[in-house]
Coordinates of C-alpha atoms and ligand atoms in Angstrom, one line a residue:
X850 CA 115.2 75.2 67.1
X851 CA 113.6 77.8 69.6
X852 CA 113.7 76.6 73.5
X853 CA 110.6 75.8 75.1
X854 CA 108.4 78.1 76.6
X855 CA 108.6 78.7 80.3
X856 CA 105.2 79.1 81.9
X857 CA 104.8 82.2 83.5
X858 CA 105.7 82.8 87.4
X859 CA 102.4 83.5 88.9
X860 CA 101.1 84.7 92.3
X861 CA 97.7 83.7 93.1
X862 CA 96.6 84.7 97.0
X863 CA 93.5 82.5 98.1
X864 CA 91.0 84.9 99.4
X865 CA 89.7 82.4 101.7
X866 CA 92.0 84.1 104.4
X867 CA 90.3 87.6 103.1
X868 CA 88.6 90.1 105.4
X869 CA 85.1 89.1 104.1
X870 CA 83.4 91.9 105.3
X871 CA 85.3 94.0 102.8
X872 CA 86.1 91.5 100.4
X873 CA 85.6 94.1 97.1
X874 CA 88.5 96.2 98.6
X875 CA 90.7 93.3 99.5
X876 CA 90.5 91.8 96.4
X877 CA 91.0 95.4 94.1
X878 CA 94.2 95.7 96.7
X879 CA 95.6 92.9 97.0
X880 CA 96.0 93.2 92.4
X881 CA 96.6 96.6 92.6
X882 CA 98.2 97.6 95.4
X883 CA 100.0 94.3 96.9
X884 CA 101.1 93.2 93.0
X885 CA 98.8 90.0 92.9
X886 CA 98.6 87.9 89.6
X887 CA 95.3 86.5 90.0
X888 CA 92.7 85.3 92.6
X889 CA 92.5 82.1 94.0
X890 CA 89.1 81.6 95.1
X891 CA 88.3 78.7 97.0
X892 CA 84.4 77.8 96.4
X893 CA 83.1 74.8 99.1
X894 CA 79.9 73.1 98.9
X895 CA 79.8 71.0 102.1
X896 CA 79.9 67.9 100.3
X897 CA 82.9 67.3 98.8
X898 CA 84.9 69.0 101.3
X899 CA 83.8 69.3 105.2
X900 CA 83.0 73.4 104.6
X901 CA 81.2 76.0 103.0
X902 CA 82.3 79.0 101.4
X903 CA 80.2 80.8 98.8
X904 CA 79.3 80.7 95.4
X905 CA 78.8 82.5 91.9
X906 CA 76.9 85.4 93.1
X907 CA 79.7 86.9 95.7
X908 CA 82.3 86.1 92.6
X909 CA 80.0 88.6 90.3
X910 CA 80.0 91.0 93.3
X911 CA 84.0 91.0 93.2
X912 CA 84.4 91.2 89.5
X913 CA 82.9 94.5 89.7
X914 CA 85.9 95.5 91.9
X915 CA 88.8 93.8 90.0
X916 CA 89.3 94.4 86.1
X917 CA 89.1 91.8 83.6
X918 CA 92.5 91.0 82.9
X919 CA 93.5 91.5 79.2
X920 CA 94.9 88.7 77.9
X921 CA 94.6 85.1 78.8
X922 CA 96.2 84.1 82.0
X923 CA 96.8 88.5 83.1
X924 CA 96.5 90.5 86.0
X925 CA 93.0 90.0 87.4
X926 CA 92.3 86.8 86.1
X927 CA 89.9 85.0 88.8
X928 CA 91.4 81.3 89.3
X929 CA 88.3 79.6 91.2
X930 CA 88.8 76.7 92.5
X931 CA 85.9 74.4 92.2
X932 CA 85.8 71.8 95.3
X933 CA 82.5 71.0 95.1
X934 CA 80.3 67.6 94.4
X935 CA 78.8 68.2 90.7
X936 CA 81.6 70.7 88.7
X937 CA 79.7 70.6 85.6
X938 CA 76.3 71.9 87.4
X939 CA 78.2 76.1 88.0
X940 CA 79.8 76.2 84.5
X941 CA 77.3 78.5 83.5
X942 CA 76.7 80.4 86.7
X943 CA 80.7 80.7 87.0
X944 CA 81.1 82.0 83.4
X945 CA 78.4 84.5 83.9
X946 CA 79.9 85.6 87.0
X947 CA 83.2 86.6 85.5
X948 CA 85.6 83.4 86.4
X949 CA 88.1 83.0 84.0
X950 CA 89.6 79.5 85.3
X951 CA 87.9 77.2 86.2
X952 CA 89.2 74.3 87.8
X953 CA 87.6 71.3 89.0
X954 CA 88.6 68.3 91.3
X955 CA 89.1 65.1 89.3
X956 CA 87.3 63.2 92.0
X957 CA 84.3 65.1 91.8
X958 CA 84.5 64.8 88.2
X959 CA 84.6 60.7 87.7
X960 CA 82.3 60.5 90.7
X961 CA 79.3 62.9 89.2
X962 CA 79.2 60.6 86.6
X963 CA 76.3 58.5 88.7
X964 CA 74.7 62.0 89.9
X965 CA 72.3 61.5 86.9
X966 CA 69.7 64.5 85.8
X967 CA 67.4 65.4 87.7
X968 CA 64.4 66.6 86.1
X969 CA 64.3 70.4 84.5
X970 CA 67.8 70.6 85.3
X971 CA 70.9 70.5 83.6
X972 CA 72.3 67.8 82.7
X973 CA 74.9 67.1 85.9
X974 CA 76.3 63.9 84.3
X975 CA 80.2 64.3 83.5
X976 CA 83.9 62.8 82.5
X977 CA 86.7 65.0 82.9
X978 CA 87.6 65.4 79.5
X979 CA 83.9 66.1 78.9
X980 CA 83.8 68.5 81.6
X981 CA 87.1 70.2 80.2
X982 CA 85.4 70.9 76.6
X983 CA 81.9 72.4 78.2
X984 CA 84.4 74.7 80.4
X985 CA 86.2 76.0 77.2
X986 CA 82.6 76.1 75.4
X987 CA 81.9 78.8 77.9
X988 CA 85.1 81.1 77.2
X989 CA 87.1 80.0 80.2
X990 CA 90.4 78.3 80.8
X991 CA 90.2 74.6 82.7
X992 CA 92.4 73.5 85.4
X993 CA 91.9 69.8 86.7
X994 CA 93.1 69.3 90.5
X995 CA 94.4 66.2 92.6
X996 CA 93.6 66.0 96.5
X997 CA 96.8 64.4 97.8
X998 CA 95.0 61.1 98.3
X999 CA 94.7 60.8 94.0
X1000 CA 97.8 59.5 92.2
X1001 CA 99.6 61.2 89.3
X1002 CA 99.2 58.9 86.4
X1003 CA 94.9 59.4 86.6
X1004 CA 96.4 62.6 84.7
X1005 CA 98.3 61.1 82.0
X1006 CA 94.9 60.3 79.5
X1007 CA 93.6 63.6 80.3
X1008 CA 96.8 65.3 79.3
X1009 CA 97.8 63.2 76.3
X1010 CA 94.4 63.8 74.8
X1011 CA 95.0 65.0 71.2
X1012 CA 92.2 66.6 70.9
X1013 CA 93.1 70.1 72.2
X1014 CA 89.6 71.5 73.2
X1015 CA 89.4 68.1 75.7
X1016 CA 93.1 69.0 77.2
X1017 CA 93.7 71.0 80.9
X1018 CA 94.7 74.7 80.9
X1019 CA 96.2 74.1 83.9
X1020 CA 96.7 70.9 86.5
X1021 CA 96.3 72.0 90.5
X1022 CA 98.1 69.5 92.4
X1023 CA 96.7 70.0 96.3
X1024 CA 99.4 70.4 98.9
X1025 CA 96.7 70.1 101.4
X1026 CA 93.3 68.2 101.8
X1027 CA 90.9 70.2 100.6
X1028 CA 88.7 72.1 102.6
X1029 CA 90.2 74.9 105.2
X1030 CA 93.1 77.9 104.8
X1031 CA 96.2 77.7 107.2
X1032 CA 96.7 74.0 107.2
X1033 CA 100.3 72.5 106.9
X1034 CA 101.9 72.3 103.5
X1035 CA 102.1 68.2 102.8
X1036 CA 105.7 68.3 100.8
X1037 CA 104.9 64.5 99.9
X1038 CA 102.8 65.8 97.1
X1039 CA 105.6 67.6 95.4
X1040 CA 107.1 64.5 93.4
X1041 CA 103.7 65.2 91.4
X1042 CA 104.6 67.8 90.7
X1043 CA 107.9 66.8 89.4
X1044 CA 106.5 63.9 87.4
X1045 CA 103.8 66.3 85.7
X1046 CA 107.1 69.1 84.8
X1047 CA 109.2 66.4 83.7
X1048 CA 106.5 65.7 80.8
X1049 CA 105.1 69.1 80.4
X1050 CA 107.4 71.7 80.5
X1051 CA 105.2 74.1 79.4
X1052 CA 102.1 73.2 81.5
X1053 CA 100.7 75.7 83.8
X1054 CA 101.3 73.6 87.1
X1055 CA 99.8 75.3 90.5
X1056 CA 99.9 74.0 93.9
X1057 CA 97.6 75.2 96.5
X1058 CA 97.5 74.8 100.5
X1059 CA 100.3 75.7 102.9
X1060 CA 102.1 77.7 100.9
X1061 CA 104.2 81.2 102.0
X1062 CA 107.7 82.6 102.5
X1063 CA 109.4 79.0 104.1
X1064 CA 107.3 76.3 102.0
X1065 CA 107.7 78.0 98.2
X1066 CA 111.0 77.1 97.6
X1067 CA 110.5 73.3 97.4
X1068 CA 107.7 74.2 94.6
X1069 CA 109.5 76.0 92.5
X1070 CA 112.2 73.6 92.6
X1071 CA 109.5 70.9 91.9
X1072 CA 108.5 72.8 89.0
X1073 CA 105.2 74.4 89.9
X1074 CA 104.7 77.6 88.7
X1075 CA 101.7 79.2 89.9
X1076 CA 102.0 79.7 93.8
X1077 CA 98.6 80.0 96.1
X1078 CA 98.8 81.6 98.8
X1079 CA 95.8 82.2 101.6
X1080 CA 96.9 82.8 104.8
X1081 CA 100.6 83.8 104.3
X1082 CA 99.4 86.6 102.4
X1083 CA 96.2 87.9 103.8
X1084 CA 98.0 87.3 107.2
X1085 CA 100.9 89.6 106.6
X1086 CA 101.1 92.7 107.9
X1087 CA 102.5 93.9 104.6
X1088 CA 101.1 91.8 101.9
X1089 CA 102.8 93.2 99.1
X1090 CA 105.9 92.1 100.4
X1091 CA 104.9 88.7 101.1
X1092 CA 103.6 88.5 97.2
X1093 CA 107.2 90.2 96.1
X1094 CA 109.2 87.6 98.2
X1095 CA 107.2 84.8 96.9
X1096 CA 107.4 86.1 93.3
X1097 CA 111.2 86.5 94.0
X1098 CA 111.5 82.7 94.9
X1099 CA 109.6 81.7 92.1
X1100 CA 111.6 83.8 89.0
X1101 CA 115.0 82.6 90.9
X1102 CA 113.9 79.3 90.1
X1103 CA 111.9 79.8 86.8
X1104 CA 112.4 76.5 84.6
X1105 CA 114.5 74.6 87.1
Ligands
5SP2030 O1 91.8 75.3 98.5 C1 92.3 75.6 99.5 C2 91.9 74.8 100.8 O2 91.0 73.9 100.5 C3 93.3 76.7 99.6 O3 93.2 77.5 98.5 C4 93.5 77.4 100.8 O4 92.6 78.4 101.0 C5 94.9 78.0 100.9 O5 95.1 78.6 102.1 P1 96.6 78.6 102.8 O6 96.9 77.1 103.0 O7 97.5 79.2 101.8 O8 96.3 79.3 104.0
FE2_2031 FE1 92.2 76.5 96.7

């Protein structure tokens, strides 16, 4: 019998702690230069989180400075991280952007249930595993996140879904409320963690918020395997060695 597969060690830096007024050359850069895996970019709407970032049209202006990546889950791939109130409502806008993950909060998710249609538009009405299978009708990988306030076991019935078109390409488990870079990293989240690489070894697993150099460690141990990092990275005055470090930590502890 062959052993299981060990997802990937990945390095996404949250360009929410970007220099936005060059944001094409910090994102080409920070892949091709600074050895990134992917970006982690943090879209806001003001309503489900106190702040507001941007939305698909800046994510088709930075696609036109980062390549595509080549396979599923390569260099380039553009992790976007959805906290906003109705996720269903940018699937399109997203996919024609160039996002290749797209991963929604499971609170927005159950809760945009009652948003209804409005007339001539889409229809906004969702449930995660609903959500999941219009994400992967429009060519891109799903990721479902917790905020720290969510427990674990909402997960389980998404996860265990047998049909596989319906089940997570990734789960982002939040190691910070949602909302701004450079906050602290909440380590009570990590038994999540734990509890979702205990059942899925194989699951992409990423935590996001407060991560760097001194906070990556207890992660990996935990079992996550895709690392965001905002302000540790785009902070540094040398980048690339912040994303080697990380990547370092992270293949030390591959599997454990
Ligand atoms: O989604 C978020 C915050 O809501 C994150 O992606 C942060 O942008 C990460 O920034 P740092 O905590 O690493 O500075
Ligand atoms: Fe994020």
């Amino acid at each position: 019998m062959s052993a299981p597969q060990i997802p990937t060690p990945i390095i996404a830096p949250s360009i929410l702690s970007a220099d936005f007024a060059r944001l094409g050359a910090e994102c080409s850069e920070t892949i091709e230069r600074h050895g990134a895996d992917w970006l982690h970019i943090d879209i806001m709407d003001g309503h489900f989180v106190p702040n507001i970032t941007f939305g698909a049209p800046v994510v088709t202006a930075i696609r036109s400075h980062v390549e595509r990546p080549s396979n599923k889950k390569g260099r380039g791939t553009f992790d976007c991280h959805l906290m906003v109130a109705e996720p269903k409502r940018w699937v399109k806008d997203f996919q024609a952007a160039g996002c290749d993950l797209y991963c929604f909060h499971y609170e927005a998710a159950i809760n945009s249930t009652a948003a209804g249609s409005p007339a001539g538009t889409t229809d906004r009405r969702t449930s995660p595993r609903e959500l999941i299978r219009f994400i992967h009708e429009h060519s891109m990988q799903a990721g479902i996140a917790l905020k720290p306030e969510t427990p674990v076991d909402v997960l389980w019935e998404i996860l265990e879904n047998e049909v596989e078109e319906e089940r997570p390409d990734m789960v982002l488990i939040m190691t910070v409320n949602p909302g701004f870079g450079g906050q602290t990293f909440m380590a009570s989240e990590l038994p999540k963690v734990r509890a979702v690489r205990d059942r899925y070894p194989t699951l992409d697993i990423e935590v996001d918020g407060g991560l760097g150099p001194k906070t990556i460690g207890q992660a990996a141990d935990a079992g996550a395997n895709v690392i965001v990092a905002g302000s540790a990275v785009f902070g540094a005055q040398d980048p690339g060695e912040v994303i080697r470090g990380l990547r370092e930590v992270l293949v030390g502890r591959k599997g454990g």
